[in-house]
mmCIF file of C-alpha atoms and ligand atoms in Angstrom:
data_model
loop_
_atom_site.group_PDB
_atom_site.id
_atom_site.type_symbol
_atom_site.label_atom_id
_atom_site.label_comp_id
_atom_site.label_asym_id
_atom_site.label_seq_id
_atom_site.Cartn_x
_atom_site.Cartn_y
_atom_site.Cartn_z
ATOM 1 C CA MET A 1 11.220 -17.070 14.340
ATOM 2 C CA ALA A 2 12.817 -18.210 11.162
ATOM 3 C CA PHE A 3 11.081 -18.130 7.778
ATOM 4 C CA GLY A 4 8.400 -20.853 7.973
ATOM 5 C CA GLN A 5 7.619 -20.567 11.682
ATOM 6 C CA GLY A 6 5.271 -18.636 13.980
ATOM 7 C CA VAL A 7 2.004 -16.894 13.263
ATOM 8 C CA ILE A 8 0.782 -14.764 10.392
ATOM 9 C CA TRP A 9 -1.952 -12.149 10.672
ATOM 10 C CA TYR A 10 -4.464 -13.046 7.950
ATOM 11 C CA ASP A 11 -7.751 -11.190 7.442
ATOM 12 C CA GLY A 12 -8.127 -10.207 11.078
ATOM 13 C CA GLU A 13 -6.908 -13.393 12.744
ATOM 14 C CA PHE A 14 -3.596 -14.859 13.766
ATOM 15 C CA VAL A 15 -3.050 -18.230 12.087
ATOM 16 C CA GLU A 16 -0.223 -20.724 12.158
ATOM 17 C CA TRP A 17 2.337 -20.153 9.389
ATOM 18 C CA GLU A 18 1.391 -23.299 7.428
ATOM 19 C CA LYS A 19 -2.338 -22.506 7.611
ATOM 20 C CA ALA A 20 -1.966 -19.089 5.950
ATOM 21 C CA THR A 21 -2.955 -20.337 2.491
ATOM 22 C CA THR A 22 -5.140 -19.313 -0.427
ATOM 23 C CA HIS A 23 -6.800 -21.125 -3.313
ATOM 24 C CA ILE A 24 -4.679 -21.657 -6.446
ATOM 25 C CA LEU A 25 -7.388 -20.000 -8.533
ATOM 26 C CA SER A 26 -7.037 -16.749 -6.576
ATOM 27 C CA HIS A 27 -6.826 -13.740 -8.892
ATOM 28 C CA VAL A 28 -3.412 -12.696 -7.538
ATOM 29 C CA ILE A 29 -1.758 -15.944 -8.597
ATOM 30 C CA HIS A 30 -2.729 -15.485 -12.221
ATOM 31 C CA TYR A 31 -2.534 -11.745 -12.694
ATOM 32 C CA GLY A 32 -0.112 -10.412 -10.083
ATOM 33 C CA SER A 33 -2.867 -8.410 -8.401
ATOM 34 C CA SER A 34 -1.280 -7.624 -5.044
ATOM 35 C CA ILE A 35 0.310 -4.688 -3.328
ATOM 36 C CA PHE A 36 2.809 -4.998 -0.525
ATOM 37 C CA GLU A 37 5.451 -3.446 1.677
ATOM 38 C CA GLY A 38 8.833 -4.548 2.961
ATOM 39 C CA ILE A 39 9.677 -3.044 6.362
ATOM 40 C CA ARG A 40 12.387 -3.782 8.880
ATOM 41 C CA CYS A 41 12.224 -4.017 12.628
ATOM 42 C CA TYR A 42 15.591 -3.425 14.299
ATOM 43 C CA LYS A 43 17.022 -4.525 17.601
ATOM 44 C CA THR A 44 17.851 -1.264 19.350
ATOM 45 C CA THR A 45 19.379 -0.545 22.726
ATOM 46 C CA LYS A 46 15.799 0.235 23.896
ATOM 47 C CA GLY A 47 14.140 -2.866 22.440
ATOM 48 C CA PRO A 48 12.780 -3.765 19.000
ATOM 49 C CA ALA A 49 11.693 -0.816 16.838
ATOM 50 C CA VAL A 50 10.126 -0.628 13.387
ATOM 51 C CA PHE A 51 11.802 1.773 10.936
ATOM 52 C CA ARG A 52 9.449 4.329 9.351
ATOM 53 C CA LEU A 53 6.270 2.314 9.926
ATOM 54 C CA VAL A 54 3.894 5.188 9.129
ATOM 55 C CA ALA A 55 5.685 6.052 5.846
ATOM 56 C CA HIS A 56 5.441 2.427 4.738
ATOM 57 C CA ILE A 57 1.782 2.178 5.590
ATOM 58 C CA ASP A 58 1.113 5.455 3.767
ATOM 59 C CA ARG A 59 2.788 3.976 0.680
ATOM 60 C CA LEU A 60 0.731 0.745 1.027
ATOM 61 C CA TYR A 61 -2.484 2.775 1.004
ATOM 62 C CA ASP A 62 -1.238 4.829 -1.959
ATOM 63 C CA SER A 63 -0.565 1.592 -3.858
ATOM 64 C CA ALA A 64 -4.098 0.433 -2.913
ATOM 65 C CA LYS A 65 -5.624 3.649 -4.202
ATOM 66 C CA ILE A 66 -3.843 3.358 -7.552
ATOM 67 C CA TYR A 67 -5.230 -0.166 -8.005
ATOM 68 C CA ARG A 68 -8.707 0.671 -6.657
ATOM 69 C CA MET A 69 -8.393 -1.581 -3.627
ATOM 70 C CA GLU A 70 -10.361 -0.557 -0.559
ATOM 71 C CA ILE A 71 -8.479 -1.875 2.443
ATOM 72 C CA PRO A 72 -11.092 -2.658 5.117
ATOM 73 C CA TYR A 73 -8.853 -1.421 7.989
ATOM 74 C CA SER A 74 -7.709 2.019 9.025
ATOM 75 C CA LYS A 75 -4.016 2.829 8.725
ATOM 76 C CA GLU A 76 -3.809 2.831 12.531
ATOM 77 C CA GLU A 77 -5.339 -0.634 12.700
ATOM 78 C CA PHE A 78 -2.897 -1.914 10.079
ATOM 79 C CA CYS A 79 0.059 -0.499 12.048
ATOM 80 C CA GLU A 80 -1.204 -2.071 15.256
ATOM 81 C CA ASN A 81 -1.615 -5.457 13.522
ATOM 82 C CA ILE A 82 1.992 -5.277 12.393
ATOM 83 C CA LEU A 83 3.245 -4.494 15.885
ATOM 84 C CA GLU A 84 1.086 -7.275 17.396
ATOM 85 C CA THR A 85 2.387 -9.786 14.793
ATOM 86 C CA ILE A 86 5.970 -8.998 15.886
ATOM 87 C CA ARG A 87 5.028 -9.316 19.565
ATOM 88 C CA ARG A 88 3.257 -12.637 19.065
ATOM 89 C CA ASN A 89 6.283 -14.010 17.223
ATOM 90 C CA LYS A 90 8.582 -12.738 19.994
ATOM 91 C CA LEU A 91 11.047 -11.246 17.505
ATOM 92 C CA GLU A 92 13.759 -8.749 18.416
ATOM 93 C CA GLU A 93 14.499 -7.951 14.796
ATOM 94 C CA CYS A 94 12.804 -9.025 11.622
ATOM 95 C CA TYR A 95 11.669 -8.267 8.104
ATOM 96 C CA ILE A 96 7.968 -7.393 7.869
ATOM 97 C CA ARG A 97 5.831 -8.173 4.841
ATOM 98 C CA PRO A 98 2.362 -6.586 4.914
ATOM 99 C CA PHE A 99 0.325 -7.357 1.757
ATOM 100 C CA VAL A 100 -3.096 -7.044 0.215
ATOM 101 C CA PHE A 101 -4.232 -9.227 -2.670
ATOM 102 C CA ARG A 102 -7.189 -10.012 -4.880
ATOM 103 C CA GLY A 103 -8.347 -13.405 -3.731
ATOM 104 C CA TYR A 104 -10.575 -16.240 -4.854
ATOM 105 C CA GLY A 105 -13.828 -15.436 -6.603
ATOM 106 C CA SER A 106 -13.824 -15.105 -10.388
ATOM 107 C CA MET A 107 -11.131 -15.766 -12.974
ATOM 108 C CA GLY A 108 -11.538 -12.918 -15.441
ATOM 109 C CA VAL A 109 -8.957 -10.204 -15.799
ATOM 110 C CA ASN A 110 -11.359 -7.661 -14.209
ATOM 111 C CA PRO A 111 -10.305 -7.864 -10.577
ATOM 112 C CA LEU A 112 -13.276 -6.065 -9.072
ATOM 113 C CA GLY A 113 -15.381 -9.167 -8.456
ATOM 114 C CA ASN A 114 -12.825 -10.761 -6.153
ATOM 115 C CA PRO A 115 -12.474 -10.445 -2.398
ATOM 116 C CA LEU A 116 -9.550 -8.486 -1.012
ATOM 117 C CA ASN A 117 -7.350 -10.372 1.444
ATOM 118 C CA CYS A 118 -4.899 -8.709 3.863
ATOM 119 C CA ALA A 119 -1.992 -10.268 5.679
ATOM 120 C CA VAL A 120 1.187 -9.546 7.641
ATOM 121 C CA ALA A 121 4.097 -12.004 7.887
ATOM 122 C CA VAL A 122 7.355 -11.474 9.806
ATOM 123 C CA TRP A 123 10.622 -13.435 9.880
ATOM 124 C CA ASN A 124 14.349 -13.075 10.481
ATOM 125 C CA TRP A 125 16.183 -11.940 7.334
ATOM 126 C CA GLY A 126 19.905 -11.235 7.245
ATOM 127 C CA LYS A 127 21.868 -9.030 4.855
ATOM 128 C CA TYR A 128 20.086 -8.965 1.485
ATOM 129 C CA LEU A 129 23.099 -8.446 -0.799
ATOM 130 C CA GLY A 130 25.369 -10.802 1.138
ATOM 131 C CA GLU A 131 27.561 -10.523 4.230
ATOM 132 C CA GLY A 132 30.334 -7.974 3.900
ATOM 133 C CA ALA A 133 28.441 -6.047 1.154
ATOM 134 C CA LEU A 134 27.882 -3.004 3.364
ATOM 135 C CA GLU A 135 31.641 -2.500 3.560
ATOM 136 C CA LYS A 136 33.077 -4.016 0.398
ATOM 137 C CA GLY A 137 30.266 -3.096 -1.918
ATOM 138 C CA VAL A 138 28.706 -5.190 -4.649
ATOM 139 C CA ALA A 139 29.256 -5.595 -8.383
ATOM 140 C CA ALA A 140 26.310 -4.559 -10.569
ATOM 141 C CA LYS A 141 25.492 -4.687 -14.242
ATOM 142 C CA VAL A 142 23.348 -2.373 -16.299
ATOM 143 C CA SER A 143 20.429 -4.513 -17.386
ATOM 144 C CA SER A 144 19.238 -5.143 -20.912
ATOM 145 C CA TRP A 145 15.733 -4.833 -19.413
ATOM 146 C CA ASN A 146 14.307 -1.349 -18.930
ATOM 147 C CA ARG A 147 11.985 -0.236 -16.196
ATOM 148 C CA PRO A 148 8.357 -0.016 -17.413
ATOM 149 C CA ALA A 149 7.447 3.163 -19.300
ATOM 150 C CA PRO A 150 5.321 5.542 -17.163
ATOM 151 C CA ASN A 151 2.225 4.781 -19.249
ATOM 152 C CA SER A 152 2.563 1.003 -18.890
ATOM 153 C CA PHE A 153 2.847 0.263 -15.171
ATOM 154 C CA PRO A 154 2.649 2.740 -12.287
ATOM 155 C CA SER A 155 6.085 2.514 -10.655
ATOM 156 C CA LEU A 156 4.949 4.459 -7.609
ATOM 157 C CA ALA A 157 2.681 1.547 -6.678
ATOM 158 C CA LYS A 158 4.540 -1.285 -4.961
ATOM 159 C CA ALA A 159 2.552 -3.967 -6.728
ATOM 160 C CA GLY A 160 3.283 -7.675 -7.086
ATOM 161 C CA GLY A 161 3.101 -7.628 -10.879
ATOM 162 C CA ASN A 162 5.901 -5.021 -11.116
ATOM 163 C CA TYR A 163 8.282 -7.592 -9.753
ATOM 164 C CA LEU A 164 8.216 -9.684 -12.935
ATOM 165 C CA ASN A 165 10.347 -6.852 -14.389
ATOM 166 C CA SER A 166 12.560 -6.955 -11.260
ATOM 167 C CA GLN A 167 12.929 -10.743 -11.591
ATOM 168 C CA LEU A 168 14.196 -10.406 -15.186
ATOM 169 C CA ILE A 169 16.716 -7.775 -14.087
ATOM 170 C CA LYS A 170 17.890 -9.830 -11.119
ATOM 171 C CA MET A 171 18.146 -13.161 -12.974
ATOM 172 C CA GLU A 172 20.125 -11.636 -15.815
ATOM 173 C CA ALA A 173 22.577 -10.011 -13.401
ATOM 174 C CA VAL A 174 23.059 -13.072 -11.170
ATOM 175 C CA GLU A 175 23.477 -15.443 -14.104
ATOM 176 C CA ALA A 176 26.169 -13.145 -15.513
ATOM 177 C CA GLY A 177 28.016 -13.255 -12.167
ATOM 178 C CA PHE A 178 26.924 -9.891 -10.673
ATOM 179 C CA GLU A 179 25.151 -9.311 -7.386
ATOM 180 C CA GLU A 180 22.556 -6.917 -8.769
ATOM 181 C CA GLY A 181 21.243 -5.297 -11.929
ATOM 182 C CA ILE A 182 20.632 -1.625 -12.623
ATOM 183 C CA ALA A 183 17.765 -0.817 -14.984
ATOM 184 C CA LEU A 184 17.432 2.215 -17.215
ATOM 185 C CA ASP A 185 14.061 3.907 -17.725
ATOM 186 C CA SER A 186 12.243 3.845 -21.074
ATOM 187 C CA ASN A 187 14.132 7.001 -22.147
ATOM 188 C CA GLY A 188 17.519 5.445 -21.435
ATOM 189 C CA TYR A 189 18.245 7.242 -18.160
ATOM 190 C CA VAL A 190 19.301 5.394 -15.010
ATOM 191 C CA SER A 191 16.274 4.228 -13.022
ATOM 192 C CA GLU A 192 16.985 1.786 -10.148
ATOM 193 C CA GLY A 193 18.057 -1.714 -9.110
ATOM 194 C CA SER A 194 15.712 -4.717 -9.106
ATOM 195 C CA GLY A 195 14.776 -3.871 -5.510
ATOM 196 C CA GLU A 196 16.788 -0.788 -4.622
ATOM 197 C CA ASN A 197 17.069 2.902 -5.442
ATOM 198 C CA ILE A 198 20.430 4.160 -6.692
ATOM 199 C CA PHE A 199 22.554 7.219 -5.844
ATOM 200 C CA LEU A 200 25.836 8.531 -7.190
ATOM 201 C CA VAL A 201 28.305 10.935 -5.699
ATOM 202 C CA ARG A 202 30.470 13.304 -7.782
ATOM 203 C CA ASN A 203 32.555 16.186 -6.479
ATOM 204 C CA GLY A 204 30.849 16.036 -3.104
ATOM 205 C CA VAL A 205 27.261 16.234 -4.458
ATOM 206 C CA ILE A 206 24.795 13.319 -4.292
ATOM 207 C CA TYR A 207 22.557 12.658 -7.307
ATOM 208 C CA THR A 208 19.624 10.316 -7.704
ATOM 209 C CA PRO A 209 17.034 9.801 -10.443
ATOM 210 C CA PRO A 210 13.675 11.603 -10.039
ATOM 211 C CA THR A 211 10.378 9.688 -9.521
ATOM 212 C CA SER A 212 9.691 10.361 -13.225
ATOM 213 C CA SER A 213 12.459 7.857 -14.090
ATOM 214 C CA SER A 214 10.072 4.927 -13.288
ATOM 215 C CA ILE A 215 11.418 4.328 -9.801
ATOM 216 C CA LEU A 216 9.686 3.244 -6.624
ATOM 217 C CA ALA A 217 9.733 6.223 -4.254
ATOM 218 C CA GLY A 218 11.838 4.403 -1.644
ATOM 219 C CA ILE A 219 11.470 5.133 2.025
ATOM 220 C CA THR A 220 15.203 4.584 2.491
ATOM 221 C CA ARG A 221 15.763 6.985 -0.435
ATOM 222 C CA HIS A 222 13.677 9.617 1.356
ATOM 223 C CA SER A 223 15.650 8.978 4.541
ATOM 224 C CA VAL A 224 18.926 9.563 2.653
ATOM 225 C CA PHE A 225 17.648 12.981 1.531
ATOM 226 C CA ILE A 226 17.007 13.921 5.156
ATOM 227 C CA LEU A 227 20.327 12.514 6.405
ATOM 228 C CA ALA A 228 22.317 14.212 3.626
ATOM 229 C CA ARG A 229 20.758 17.573 4.383
ATOM 230 C CA GLY A 230 21.545 17.088 8.079
ATOM 231 C CA LEU A 231 25.167 16.485 7.096
ATOM 232 C CA ASP A 232 25.239 19.575 4.847
ATOM 233 C CA ILE A 233 25.773 17.450 1.743
ATOM 234 C CA ARG A 234 24.027 18.730 -1.370
ATOM 235 C CA ILE A 235 21.586 16.226 -2.850
ATOM 236 C CA GLU A 236 19.827 16.554 -6.220
ATOM 237 C CA GLN A 237 17.216 14.639 -8.206
ATOM 238 C CA GLN A 238 18.292 14.572 -11.834
ATOM 239 C CA PHE A 239 18.025 12.468 -14.995
ATOM 240 C CA ILE A 240 21.195 10.418 -14.952
ATOM 241 C CA PRO A 241 22.873 9.066 -18.112
ATOM 242 C CA ARG A 242 24.360 5.627 -17.798
ATOM 243 C CA GLU A 243 27.964 6.760 -18.188
ATOM 244 C CA ALA A 244 27.621 9.106 -15.220
ATOM 245 C CA LEU A 245 27.681 5.933 -13.140
ATOM 246 C CA TYR A 246 31.059 4.915 -14.523
ATOM 247 C CA ILE A 247 32.763 8.253 -13.769
ATOM 248 C CA ALA A 248 31.160 8.798 -10.361
ATOM 249 C CA ASP A 249 33.317 8.958 -7.237
ATOM 250 C CA GLU A 250 30.851 6.733 -5.358
ATOM 251 C CA VAL A 251 27.654 4.848 -6.190
ATOM 252 C CA PHE A 252 25.326 3.173 -3.690
ATOM 253 C CA PHE A 253 22.025 1.378 -3.487
ATOM 254 C CA THR A 254 19.344 1.979 -0.869
ATOM 255 C CA GLY A 255 16.385 -0.116 0.184
ATOM 256 C CA THR A 256 14.731 -1.693 3.159
ATOM 257 C CA ALA A 257 16.388 -5.026 2.395
ATOM 258 C CA ALA A 258 19.674 -3.658 0.981
ATOM 259 C CA GLU A 259 19.860 -0.733 3.506
ATOM 260 C CA VAL A 260 22.745 1.473 2.239
ATOM 261 C CA THR A 261 25.028 -0.729 0.126
ATOM 262 C CA PRO A 262 28.013 0.622 -1.839
ATOM 263 C CA ILE A 263 28.500 -0.463 -5.439
ATOM 264 C CA SER A 264 32.158 -1.130 -6.186
ATOM 265 C CA LYS A 265 31.962 -2.064 -9.900
ATOM 266 C CA ILE A 266 29.432 -1.436 -12.643
ATOM 267 C CA ASP A 267 29.777 -3.354 -15.953
ATOM 268 C CA ASN A 268 33.217 -4.401 -14.670
ATOM 269 C CA ILE A 269 34.326 -0.743 -14.415
ATOM 270 C CA THR A 270 35.712 0.148 -10.985
ATOM 271 C CA ILE A 271 33.805 2.963 -9.301
ATOM 272 C CA GLY A 272 36.063 5.505 -7.581
ATOM 273 C CA GLU A 273 38.632 3.600 -5.525
ATOM 274 C CA GLY A 274 36.626 0.390 -5.782
ATOM 275 C CA ASN A 275 35.552 0.385 -2.148
ATOM 276 C CA ARG A 276 33.123 2.233 0.080
ATOM 277 C CA GLY A 277 33.443 5.978 -0.440
ATOM 278 C CA LEU A 278 33.530 8.630 2.289
ATOM 279 C CA ILE A 279 30.055 10.059 1.698
ATOM 280 C CA THR A 280 28.525 6.591 1.521
ATOM 281 C CA LYS A 281 30.222 5.829 4.822
ATOM 282 C CA LYS A 282 28.884 9.015 6.428
ATOM 283 C CA ILE A 283 25.344 8.221 5.299
ATOM 284 C CA GLN A 284 25.706 4.653 6.582
ATOM 285 C CA GLU A 285 26.942 5.853 9.966
ATOM 286 C CA GLU A 286 23.902 8.141 10.411
ATOM 287 C CA PHE A 287 21.503 5.491 9.112
ATOM 288 C CA PHE A 288 22.804 2.608 11.226
ATOM 289 C CA GLY A 289 23.357 4.921 14.200
ATOM 290 C CA ILE A 290 19.651 5.801 14.252
ATOM 291 C CA ILE A 291 18.319 2.293 13.661
ATOM 292 C CA GLU A 292 20.576 0.805 16.305
ATOM 293 C CA GLY A 293 19.510 3.467 18.790
ATOM 294 C CA LYS A 294 23.056 4.902 19.104
ATOM 295 C CA ILE A 295 22.206 8.252 17.508
ATOM 296 C CA GLU A 296 19.152 10.177 18.698
ATOM 297 C CA ASP A 297 16.071 9.476 16.588
ATOM 298 C CA ARG A 298 15.546 13.160 15.754
ATOM 299 C CA HIS A 299 13.166 12.484 12.872
ATOM 300 C CA LYS A 300 10.906 10.129 14.900
ATOM 301 C CA TRP A 301 11.594 7.249 12.495
ATOM 302 C CA LEU A 302 11.324 4.460 15.066
ATOM 303 C CA THR A 303 8.131 2.912 16.394
ATOM 304 C CA PHE A 304 8.868 0.750 19.418
ATOM 305 C CA VAL A 305 7.151 -2.606 19.388
HETATM 306 N N1 LIG B 1 12.881 0.081 -5.785
HETATM 307 C C1 LIG B 1 12.290 -1.124 -5.819
HETATM 308 C C2 LIG B 1 11.893 -1.680 -7.117
HETATM 309 C C3 LIG B 1 12.070 -1.812 -4.594
HETATM 310 O O1 LIG B 1 11.515 -3.005 -4.628
HETATM 311 C C4 LIG B 1 12.511 -1.263 -3.409
HETATM 312 C C5 LIG B 1 12.334 -2.009 -2.116
HETATM 313 N N2 LIG B 1 11.055 -1.821 -1.572
HETATM 314 C C6 LIG B 1 13.116 0.017 -3.414
HETATM 315 C C7 LIG B 1 13.283 0.652 -4.637
HETATM 316 C C8 LIG B 1 13.564 0.671 -2.149
HETATM 317 O O2 LIG B 1 12.445 1.118 -1.415
HETATM 318 P P1 LIG B 1 12.479 1.176 0.171
HETATM 319 O O3 LIG B 1 13.614 2.016 0.554
HETATM 320 O O4 LIG B 1 11.161 1.794 0.529
HETATM 321 O O5 LIG B 1 12.581 -0.208 0.671
#
């Protein structure tokens, strides 16, 4: 099913795509009060499989806890609803968007008087940063917008409102002719892309900002830690000054949508040789090998639909 077709799971029922609506005075529309996940289901040699479903659902429930939302389903029920949504839409591969939002009830800022709505939508979604990006890499720009300070928005929650910051970063980058923006944290250290975590490689060691640099704790990021260790590549979490990006041998983004995408230029400075580096390639080979079912799923990351 393409975007705009099929059925959506909405508060316990499967409804036609165009009937999955909410009132314009819903709390979420005015105040960004939603939490969500982005998950991918891959076509493997053994049928469709969801990548790291349990980790994504754990993060959804963590986001809910931070925002005092009591999801009226168990994690197991939520996972099963996701799998059933994919089955009903007869998809072999897709992007999965589970979300929970404060619905229609009262219009004050206090969200607690509003109902909580839950939904799961799925659709086909190609390469997020453009065809060819996985090999050639993308050009990025350090944003003039910072990530929110730790005492302003909780970055560990994947909440709708956080993405106003991401939109500013993305729009600025795209309008200046770059594929993506890289934001610094409120102390000036490298944080992340508008929808991706960032890694650099120097002298054979991989570095990435810690969760205290206002990042989302990415599931792909976590997967890269495990893959790097399996390949005997040292990987460190460290505060990263902006200029460390320029002098890195390799830089890459990770994310459910972006997967593992090399960055070839930052602020018009060529990174390394200006194409995909060797360590980035090794991580990609492991990552895509597992999700395509060509390398054994030794970490039990796949849930078959
Ligand atoms: N940071 C932000 C701001 C994101 O939106 C995403 C995408 N969910 C990521 C990082 C990467 O997280 P994940 O690997 O879990 O998709």
